[in-house]
Structure formats: C-alpha cells, structure tokens
Short mmCIF file of C-alpha atoms and ligand atoms in Angstrom, two decimals:
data_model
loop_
_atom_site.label_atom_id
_atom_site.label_comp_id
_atom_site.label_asym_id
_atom_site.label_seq_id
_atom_site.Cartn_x
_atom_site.Cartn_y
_atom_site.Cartn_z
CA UNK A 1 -8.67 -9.98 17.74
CA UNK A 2 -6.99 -7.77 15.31
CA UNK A 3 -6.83 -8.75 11.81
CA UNK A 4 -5.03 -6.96 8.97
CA UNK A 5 -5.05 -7.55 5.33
CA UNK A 6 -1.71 -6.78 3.18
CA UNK A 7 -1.49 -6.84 -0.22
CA UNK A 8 0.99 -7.90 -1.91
CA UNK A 9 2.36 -9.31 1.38
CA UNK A 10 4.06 -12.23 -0.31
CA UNK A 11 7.92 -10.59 -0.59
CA UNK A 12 9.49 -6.73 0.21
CA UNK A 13 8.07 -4.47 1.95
CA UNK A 14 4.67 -5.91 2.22
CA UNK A 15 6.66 -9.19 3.56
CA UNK A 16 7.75 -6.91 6.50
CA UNK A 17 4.42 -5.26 7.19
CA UNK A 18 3.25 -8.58 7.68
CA UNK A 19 5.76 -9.80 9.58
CA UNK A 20 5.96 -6.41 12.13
CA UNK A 21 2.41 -6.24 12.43
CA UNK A 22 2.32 -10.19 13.34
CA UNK A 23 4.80 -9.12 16.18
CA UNK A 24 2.63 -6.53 17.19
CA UNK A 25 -0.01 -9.61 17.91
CA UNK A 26 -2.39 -9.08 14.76
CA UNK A 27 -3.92 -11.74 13.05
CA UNK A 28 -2.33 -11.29 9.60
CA UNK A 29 -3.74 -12.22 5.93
CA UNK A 30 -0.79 -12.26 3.51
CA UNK A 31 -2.87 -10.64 0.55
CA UNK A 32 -0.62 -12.18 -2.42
CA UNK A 33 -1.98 -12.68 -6.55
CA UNK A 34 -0.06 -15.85 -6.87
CA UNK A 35 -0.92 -18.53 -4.80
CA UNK A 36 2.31 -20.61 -4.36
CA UNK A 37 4.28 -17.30 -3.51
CA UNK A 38 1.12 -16.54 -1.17
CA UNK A 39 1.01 -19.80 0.47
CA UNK A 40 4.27 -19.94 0.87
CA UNK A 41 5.13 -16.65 2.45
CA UNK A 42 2.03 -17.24 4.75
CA UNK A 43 3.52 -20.36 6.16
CA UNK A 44 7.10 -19.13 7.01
CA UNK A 45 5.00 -15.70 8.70
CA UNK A 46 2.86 -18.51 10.29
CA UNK A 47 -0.19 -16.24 9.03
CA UNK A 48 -2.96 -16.65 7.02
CA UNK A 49 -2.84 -16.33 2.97
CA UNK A 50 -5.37 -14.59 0.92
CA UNK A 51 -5.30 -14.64 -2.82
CA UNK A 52 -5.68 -11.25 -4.39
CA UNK A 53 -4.93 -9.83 -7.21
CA UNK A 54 -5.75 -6.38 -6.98
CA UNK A 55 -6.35 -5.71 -10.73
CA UNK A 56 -8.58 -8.39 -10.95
CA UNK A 57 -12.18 -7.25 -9.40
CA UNK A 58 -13.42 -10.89 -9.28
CA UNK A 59 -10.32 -11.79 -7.17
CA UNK A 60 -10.87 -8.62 -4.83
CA UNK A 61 -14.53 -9.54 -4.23
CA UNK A 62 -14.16 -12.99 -3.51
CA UNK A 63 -11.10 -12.09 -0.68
CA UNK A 64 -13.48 -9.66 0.72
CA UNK A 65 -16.23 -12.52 0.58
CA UNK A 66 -13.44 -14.89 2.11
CA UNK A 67 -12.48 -12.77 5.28
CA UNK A 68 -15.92 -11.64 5.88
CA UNK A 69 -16.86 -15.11 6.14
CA UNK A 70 -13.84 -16.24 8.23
CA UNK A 71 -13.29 -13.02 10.75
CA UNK A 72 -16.87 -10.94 10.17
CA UNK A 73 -14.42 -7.39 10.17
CA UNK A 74 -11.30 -6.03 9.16
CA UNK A 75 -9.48 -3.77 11.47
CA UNK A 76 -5.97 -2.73 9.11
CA UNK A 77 -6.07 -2.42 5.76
CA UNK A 78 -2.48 -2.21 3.79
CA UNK A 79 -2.69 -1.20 0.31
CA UNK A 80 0.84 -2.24 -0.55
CA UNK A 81 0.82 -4.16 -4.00
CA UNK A 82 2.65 -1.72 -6.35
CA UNK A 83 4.22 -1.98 -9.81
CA UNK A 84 7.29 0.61 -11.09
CA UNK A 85 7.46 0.70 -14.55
CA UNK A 86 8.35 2.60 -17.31
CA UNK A 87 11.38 4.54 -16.82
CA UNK A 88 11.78 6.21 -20.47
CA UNK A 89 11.32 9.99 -20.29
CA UNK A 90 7.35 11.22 -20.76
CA UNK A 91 7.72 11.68 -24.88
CA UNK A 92 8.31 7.59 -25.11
CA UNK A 93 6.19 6.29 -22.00
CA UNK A 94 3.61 4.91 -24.20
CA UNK A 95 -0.31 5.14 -22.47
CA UNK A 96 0.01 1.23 -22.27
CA UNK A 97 2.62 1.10 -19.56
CA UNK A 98 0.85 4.40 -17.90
CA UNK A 99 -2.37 2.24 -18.07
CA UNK A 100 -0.78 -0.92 -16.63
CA UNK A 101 1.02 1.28 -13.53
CA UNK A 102 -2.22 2.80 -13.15
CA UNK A 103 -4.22 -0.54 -12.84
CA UNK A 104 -2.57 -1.80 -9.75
CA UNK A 105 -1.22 1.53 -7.83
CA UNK A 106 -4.25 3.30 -8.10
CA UNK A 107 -7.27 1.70 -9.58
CA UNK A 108 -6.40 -1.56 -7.55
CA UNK A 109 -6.01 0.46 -4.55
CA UNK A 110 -9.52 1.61 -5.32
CA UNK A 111 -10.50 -1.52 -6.19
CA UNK A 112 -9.27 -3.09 -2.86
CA UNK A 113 -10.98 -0.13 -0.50
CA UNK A 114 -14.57 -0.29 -1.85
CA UNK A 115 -14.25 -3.99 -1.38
CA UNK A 116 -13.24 -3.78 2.07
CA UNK A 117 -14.84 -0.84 3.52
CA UNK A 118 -18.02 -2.61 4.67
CA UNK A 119 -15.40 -5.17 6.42
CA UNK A 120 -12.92 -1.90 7.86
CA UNK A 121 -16.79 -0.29 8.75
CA UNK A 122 -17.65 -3.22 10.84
CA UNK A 123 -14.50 -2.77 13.02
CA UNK A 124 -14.14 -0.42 15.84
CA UNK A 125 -11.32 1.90 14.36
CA UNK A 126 -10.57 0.89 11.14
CA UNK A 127 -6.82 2.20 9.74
CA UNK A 128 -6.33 2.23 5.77
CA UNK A 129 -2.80 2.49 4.74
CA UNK A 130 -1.83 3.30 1.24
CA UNK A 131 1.75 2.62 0.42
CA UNK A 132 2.72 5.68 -1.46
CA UNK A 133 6.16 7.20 -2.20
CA UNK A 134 8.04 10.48 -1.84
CA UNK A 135 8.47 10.36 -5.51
CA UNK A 136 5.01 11.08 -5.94
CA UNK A 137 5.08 14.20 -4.39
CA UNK A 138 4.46 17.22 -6.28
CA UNK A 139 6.64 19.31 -3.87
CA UNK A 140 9.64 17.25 -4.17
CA UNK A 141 9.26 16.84 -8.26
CA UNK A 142 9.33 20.72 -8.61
CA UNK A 143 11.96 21.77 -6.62
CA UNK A 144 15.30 22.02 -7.77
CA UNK A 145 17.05 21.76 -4.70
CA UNK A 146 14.90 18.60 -3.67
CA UNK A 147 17.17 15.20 -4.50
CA UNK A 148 14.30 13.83 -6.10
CA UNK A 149 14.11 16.52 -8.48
CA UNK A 150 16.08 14.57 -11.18
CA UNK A 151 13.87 11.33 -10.92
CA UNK A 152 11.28 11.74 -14.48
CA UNK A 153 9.30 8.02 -14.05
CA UNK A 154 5.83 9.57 -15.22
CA UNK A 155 3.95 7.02 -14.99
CA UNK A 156 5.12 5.77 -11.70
CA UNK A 157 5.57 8.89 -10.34
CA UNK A 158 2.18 9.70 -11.51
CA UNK A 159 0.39 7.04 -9.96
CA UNK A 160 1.61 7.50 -6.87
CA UNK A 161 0.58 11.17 -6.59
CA UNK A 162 -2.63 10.42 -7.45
CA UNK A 163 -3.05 7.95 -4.77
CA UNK A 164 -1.68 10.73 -2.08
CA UNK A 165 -4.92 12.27 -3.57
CA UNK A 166 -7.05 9.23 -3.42
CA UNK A 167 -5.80 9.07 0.47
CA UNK A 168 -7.00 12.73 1.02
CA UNK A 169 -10.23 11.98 -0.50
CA UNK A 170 -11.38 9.04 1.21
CA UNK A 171 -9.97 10.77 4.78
CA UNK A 172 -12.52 13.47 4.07
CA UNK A 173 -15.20 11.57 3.25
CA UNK A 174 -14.71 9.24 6.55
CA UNK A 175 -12.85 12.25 9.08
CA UNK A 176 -16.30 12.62 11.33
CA UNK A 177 -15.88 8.28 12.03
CA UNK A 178 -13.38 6.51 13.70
CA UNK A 179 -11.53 5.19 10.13
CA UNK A 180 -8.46 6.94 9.93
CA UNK A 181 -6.74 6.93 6.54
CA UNK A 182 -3.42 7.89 5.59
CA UNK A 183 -0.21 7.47 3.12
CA UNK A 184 3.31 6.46 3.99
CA UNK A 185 6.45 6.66 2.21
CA UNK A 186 8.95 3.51 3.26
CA UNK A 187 12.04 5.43 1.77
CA UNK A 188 14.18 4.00 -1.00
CA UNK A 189 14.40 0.11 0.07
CA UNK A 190 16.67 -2.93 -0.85
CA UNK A 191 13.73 -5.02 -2.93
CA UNK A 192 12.72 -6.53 -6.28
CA UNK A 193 11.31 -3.77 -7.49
CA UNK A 194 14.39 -1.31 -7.93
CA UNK A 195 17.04 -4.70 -8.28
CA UNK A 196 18.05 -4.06 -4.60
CA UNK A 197 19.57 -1.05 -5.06
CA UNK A 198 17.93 0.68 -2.11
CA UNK A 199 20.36 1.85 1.06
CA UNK A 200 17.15 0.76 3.15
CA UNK A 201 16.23 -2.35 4.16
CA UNK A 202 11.94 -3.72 3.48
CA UNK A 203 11.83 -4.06 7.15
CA UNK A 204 13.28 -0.43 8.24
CA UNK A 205 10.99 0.71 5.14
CA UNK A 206 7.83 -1.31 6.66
CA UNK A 207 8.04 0.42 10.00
CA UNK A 208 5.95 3.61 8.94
CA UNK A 209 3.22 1.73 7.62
CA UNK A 210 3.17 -0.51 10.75
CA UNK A 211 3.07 3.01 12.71
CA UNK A 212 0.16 4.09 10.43
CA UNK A 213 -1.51 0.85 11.19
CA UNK A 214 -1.87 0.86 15.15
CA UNK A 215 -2.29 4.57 15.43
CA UNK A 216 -4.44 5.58 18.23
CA UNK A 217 -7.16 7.23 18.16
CA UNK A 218 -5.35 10.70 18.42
CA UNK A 219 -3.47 9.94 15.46
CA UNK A 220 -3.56 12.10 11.97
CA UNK A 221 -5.90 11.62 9.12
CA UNK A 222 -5.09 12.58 5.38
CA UNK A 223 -1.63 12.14 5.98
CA UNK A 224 1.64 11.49 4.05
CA UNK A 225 3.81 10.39 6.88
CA UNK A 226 7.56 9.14 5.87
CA UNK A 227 10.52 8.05 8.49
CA UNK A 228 11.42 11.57 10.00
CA UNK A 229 7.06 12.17 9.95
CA UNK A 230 5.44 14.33 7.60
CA UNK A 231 5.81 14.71 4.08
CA UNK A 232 5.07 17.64 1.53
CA UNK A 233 1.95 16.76 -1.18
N1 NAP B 1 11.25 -0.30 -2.71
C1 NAP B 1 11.21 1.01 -2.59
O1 NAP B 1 12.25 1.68 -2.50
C2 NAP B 1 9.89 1.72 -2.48
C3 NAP B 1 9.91 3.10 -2.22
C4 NAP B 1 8.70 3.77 -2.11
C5 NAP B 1 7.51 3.08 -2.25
N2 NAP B 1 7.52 1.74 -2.52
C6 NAP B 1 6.22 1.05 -2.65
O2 NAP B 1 6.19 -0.01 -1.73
C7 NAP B 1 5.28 -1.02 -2.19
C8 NAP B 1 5.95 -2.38 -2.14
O3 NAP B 1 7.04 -2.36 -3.04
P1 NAP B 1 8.34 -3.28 -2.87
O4 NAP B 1 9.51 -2.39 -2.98
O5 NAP B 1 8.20 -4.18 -1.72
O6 NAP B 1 8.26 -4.08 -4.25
P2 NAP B 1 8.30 -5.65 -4.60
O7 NAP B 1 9.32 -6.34 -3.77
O8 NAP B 1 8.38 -5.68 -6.08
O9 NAP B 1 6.87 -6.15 -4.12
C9 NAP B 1 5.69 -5.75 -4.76
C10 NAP B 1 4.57 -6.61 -4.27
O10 NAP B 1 3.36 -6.20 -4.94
C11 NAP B 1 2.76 -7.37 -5.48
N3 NAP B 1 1.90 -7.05 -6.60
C12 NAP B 1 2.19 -6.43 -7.76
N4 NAP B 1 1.12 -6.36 -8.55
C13 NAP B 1 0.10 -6.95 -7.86
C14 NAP B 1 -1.27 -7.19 -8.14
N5 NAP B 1 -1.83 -6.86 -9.30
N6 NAP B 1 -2.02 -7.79 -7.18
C15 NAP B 1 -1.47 -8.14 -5.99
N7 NAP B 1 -0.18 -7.98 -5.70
C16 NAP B 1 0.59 -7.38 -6.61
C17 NAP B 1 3.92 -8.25 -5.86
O11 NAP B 1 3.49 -9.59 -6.09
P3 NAP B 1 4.33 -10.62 -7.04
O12 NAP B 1 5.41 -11.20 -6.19
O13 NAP B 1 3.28 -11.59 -7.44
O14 NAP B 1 4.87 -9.81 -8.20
C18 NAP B 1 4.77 -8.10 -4.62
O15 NAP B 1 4.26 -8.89 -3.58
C19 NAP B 1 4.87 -0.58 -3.60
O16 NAP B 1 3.61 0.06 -3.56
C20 NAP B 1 5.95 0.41 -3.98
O17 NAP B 1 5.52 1.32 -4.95
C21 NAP B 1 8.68 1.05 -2.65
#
C-alpha cells in the first residue's frame, strides 16, 4: 500500500492531487484544518480525512500520531496548504500579514516535515512535495523580460522563495537515502485563492505534483520542476 498525505486537500489544487494520486491507486489522507470541509471532500474522493492545520503544532503532531497509528509509514508527502496575501506594494505590507503568509507557506511546511519524517523514514522511498510557485523565483522577479517581472506580492512572493530554499535544504540533508524531495510550480490555476482568475485548471495544475509524487527512483532531487520541467531558483 501506498499512502499519501495532502494538505490542504479539502478544495483546488490540493483537491486534485488527491484525486490524481487516488487514480494512480494510493491510499489518500485529505489533510484539511476544518473538519466539515475535510470530511466532506474525503467522502466525495472516497479517501480518508485527516485534520490538520498546519500552523497549529498540536494539530500537526496529533495527524502524525493518527497515521502512524493507522498505516505505521507514509510514502508521499504533499505540502500544499498555502495562503496569498497581501498584495500592497513592500512600503505598506505591514510584518503582520508577512508573519501570517509566513506561518502556513513556510513555517507550516516545516512544521508538517519534521512531523512526518519519522513516518516518510519508515517507508521505502519516501517523496516530499512542496507546492511552491514560479513567483517565488528569484530569476523570474529580476528579469525584465520575464512576465512575472511586474508581479510585487512580497510577502507571498517571499514565502515561496524561501520554501524553494527549504526544498534544497532538506534534499541535501537526505540526497545519500532513498527520500527524494522536490518543489513544483502548478502554473497560474482557476481556484479560490486568486478569485478564479487563472487560465489553468487545479487539475492540469495538480499534475506536476502528482509527477513529483511517483517519481522513480531515477528521478531528480532539489528540484523546482513546473509543466514544461525545470524551473530557474
Ligand atoms: N492557484 C494558483 O494559481 C497557484 C499558483 C502557484 C502556486 N499555488 C499554490 O498552490 C497551493 C494550493 O493553492 P490553491 O490555488 O489550490 O488555493 P486554495 O483553493 O485557496 O486552497 C488552499 C488550501 O490550503 C488550505 N489551507 C490554508 N491554510 C491552511 C492551514 N493553516 N492549514 C491547513 N490547510 C490550510 C485551504 O484550506 P481552507 O479551505 O480551510 O481555507 C485550502 O484547502 C498553495 O500552496 C498555493 O500557494 C497556487
């Protein structure tokens, strides 16, 4: 049995993870904070539900605690859950809303990893993927000619190029073991969190991080992998 945690599987993108990777024949745990949107997403995937709230380090332990007891391992890890807010230029995006982005795209992903890692070390090849975006990139952000060059969402665009470094980091520290761990960029998607205004759909933007998931064993680690493959830092 493969079994794969999601979080913040309950709607968008993570929804389609979920849903792709259950195709694919994994058992799937529909990581979700709220339990009614949780439960409720879980039944219509036909999949397991797992509360978590990945700013909340009592929630994140006692998931861990909860599919430890039930499955003994975790083979896929999905650091999805994301917040994008703030979108005032850098002189009036106050440390408050920095601090909140911060809490669940990076800190929670942090969060969420040390939690699991005894669970992902237990499996035979575990695969962490952190749901990053191109927008984070440093590359992109400084280049004039790049289309992303006009975006200015500090604290979003922050947090998600610190957690291409976080996925560099914990790639090096577990490259000479069969965990492979890598970052993926869905593209700009049709969800909640940009009022649908994506040209993508959650389920075109899923399939990278479903990719990421199964890799084989000759597959990258330390990666920031997007649609057309590999992305600039
Ligand atoms: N949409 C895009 O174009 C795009 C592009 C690049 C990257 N991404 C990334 O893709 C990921 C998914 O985004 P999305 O577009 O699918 O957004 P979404 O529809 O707003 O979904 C976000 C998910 O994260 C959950 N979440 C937020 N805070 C959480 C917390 N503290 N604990 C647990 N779950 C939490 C939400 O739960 P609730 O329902 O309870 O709020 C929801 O399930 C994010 O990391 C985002 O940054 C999106």
């Amino acid at each position: 049995m493969t079994t794969a945690l999601i979080t913040g599987a309950n709607k968008g993108i993570g929804y389609e993870i979920a849903r792709l990777l259950g195709q694919e024949g994994v058992t799937v745990l529909v990581g979700a904070r709220d339990t009614a949107r949780g439960e409720a997403a879980a039944e219509r995937l036909g999949a397991r539900f797992v509360q978590i709230d990945v700013t909340s380090p009592e929630s994140v332990v006692a998931a861990a605690k909860q599919i430890g007891d039930e499955y003994g391992a975790l083979d896929i890890l999905v650091n999805n859950a994301g917040v994008a807010l703030g979108a005032e230029p850098p002189s009036g995006t106050t440390v408050e809303v920095t601090r909140a982005v911060y809490e669940t795209n990076v800190f929670g992903v942090i969060e969420v990893t040390n939690a699991m890692l005894p669970l992902l070390r237990r499996a035979p090849a575990a695969r962490i993927v952190n749901v990053s975006s191109e927008v984070g990139s440093l590359t992109a952000a400084g280049d004039p000619d790049n289309s992303f060059y006009a975006l200015n969402m500090m604290a979003y665009q922050s947090s998600k190029a610190a957690l291409n470094m976080i996925t560099v980091c914990y790639a090096k520290e577990f490259r000479e073991t069969p965990i492979k761990i890598n970052a993926c960029d869905p593209g700009y998607c049709a969800t909640d969190m940009n009022d649908h205004q994506g040209p993508r759909s959650a389920e075109e933007g899923a399939r990278t991080a479903v990719r990421l998931s199964l890799l084989g064993a000759d597959g990258p680690t330390g990666a920031f992998v997007g649609g057309e493959g590999s992305l600039p830092w």
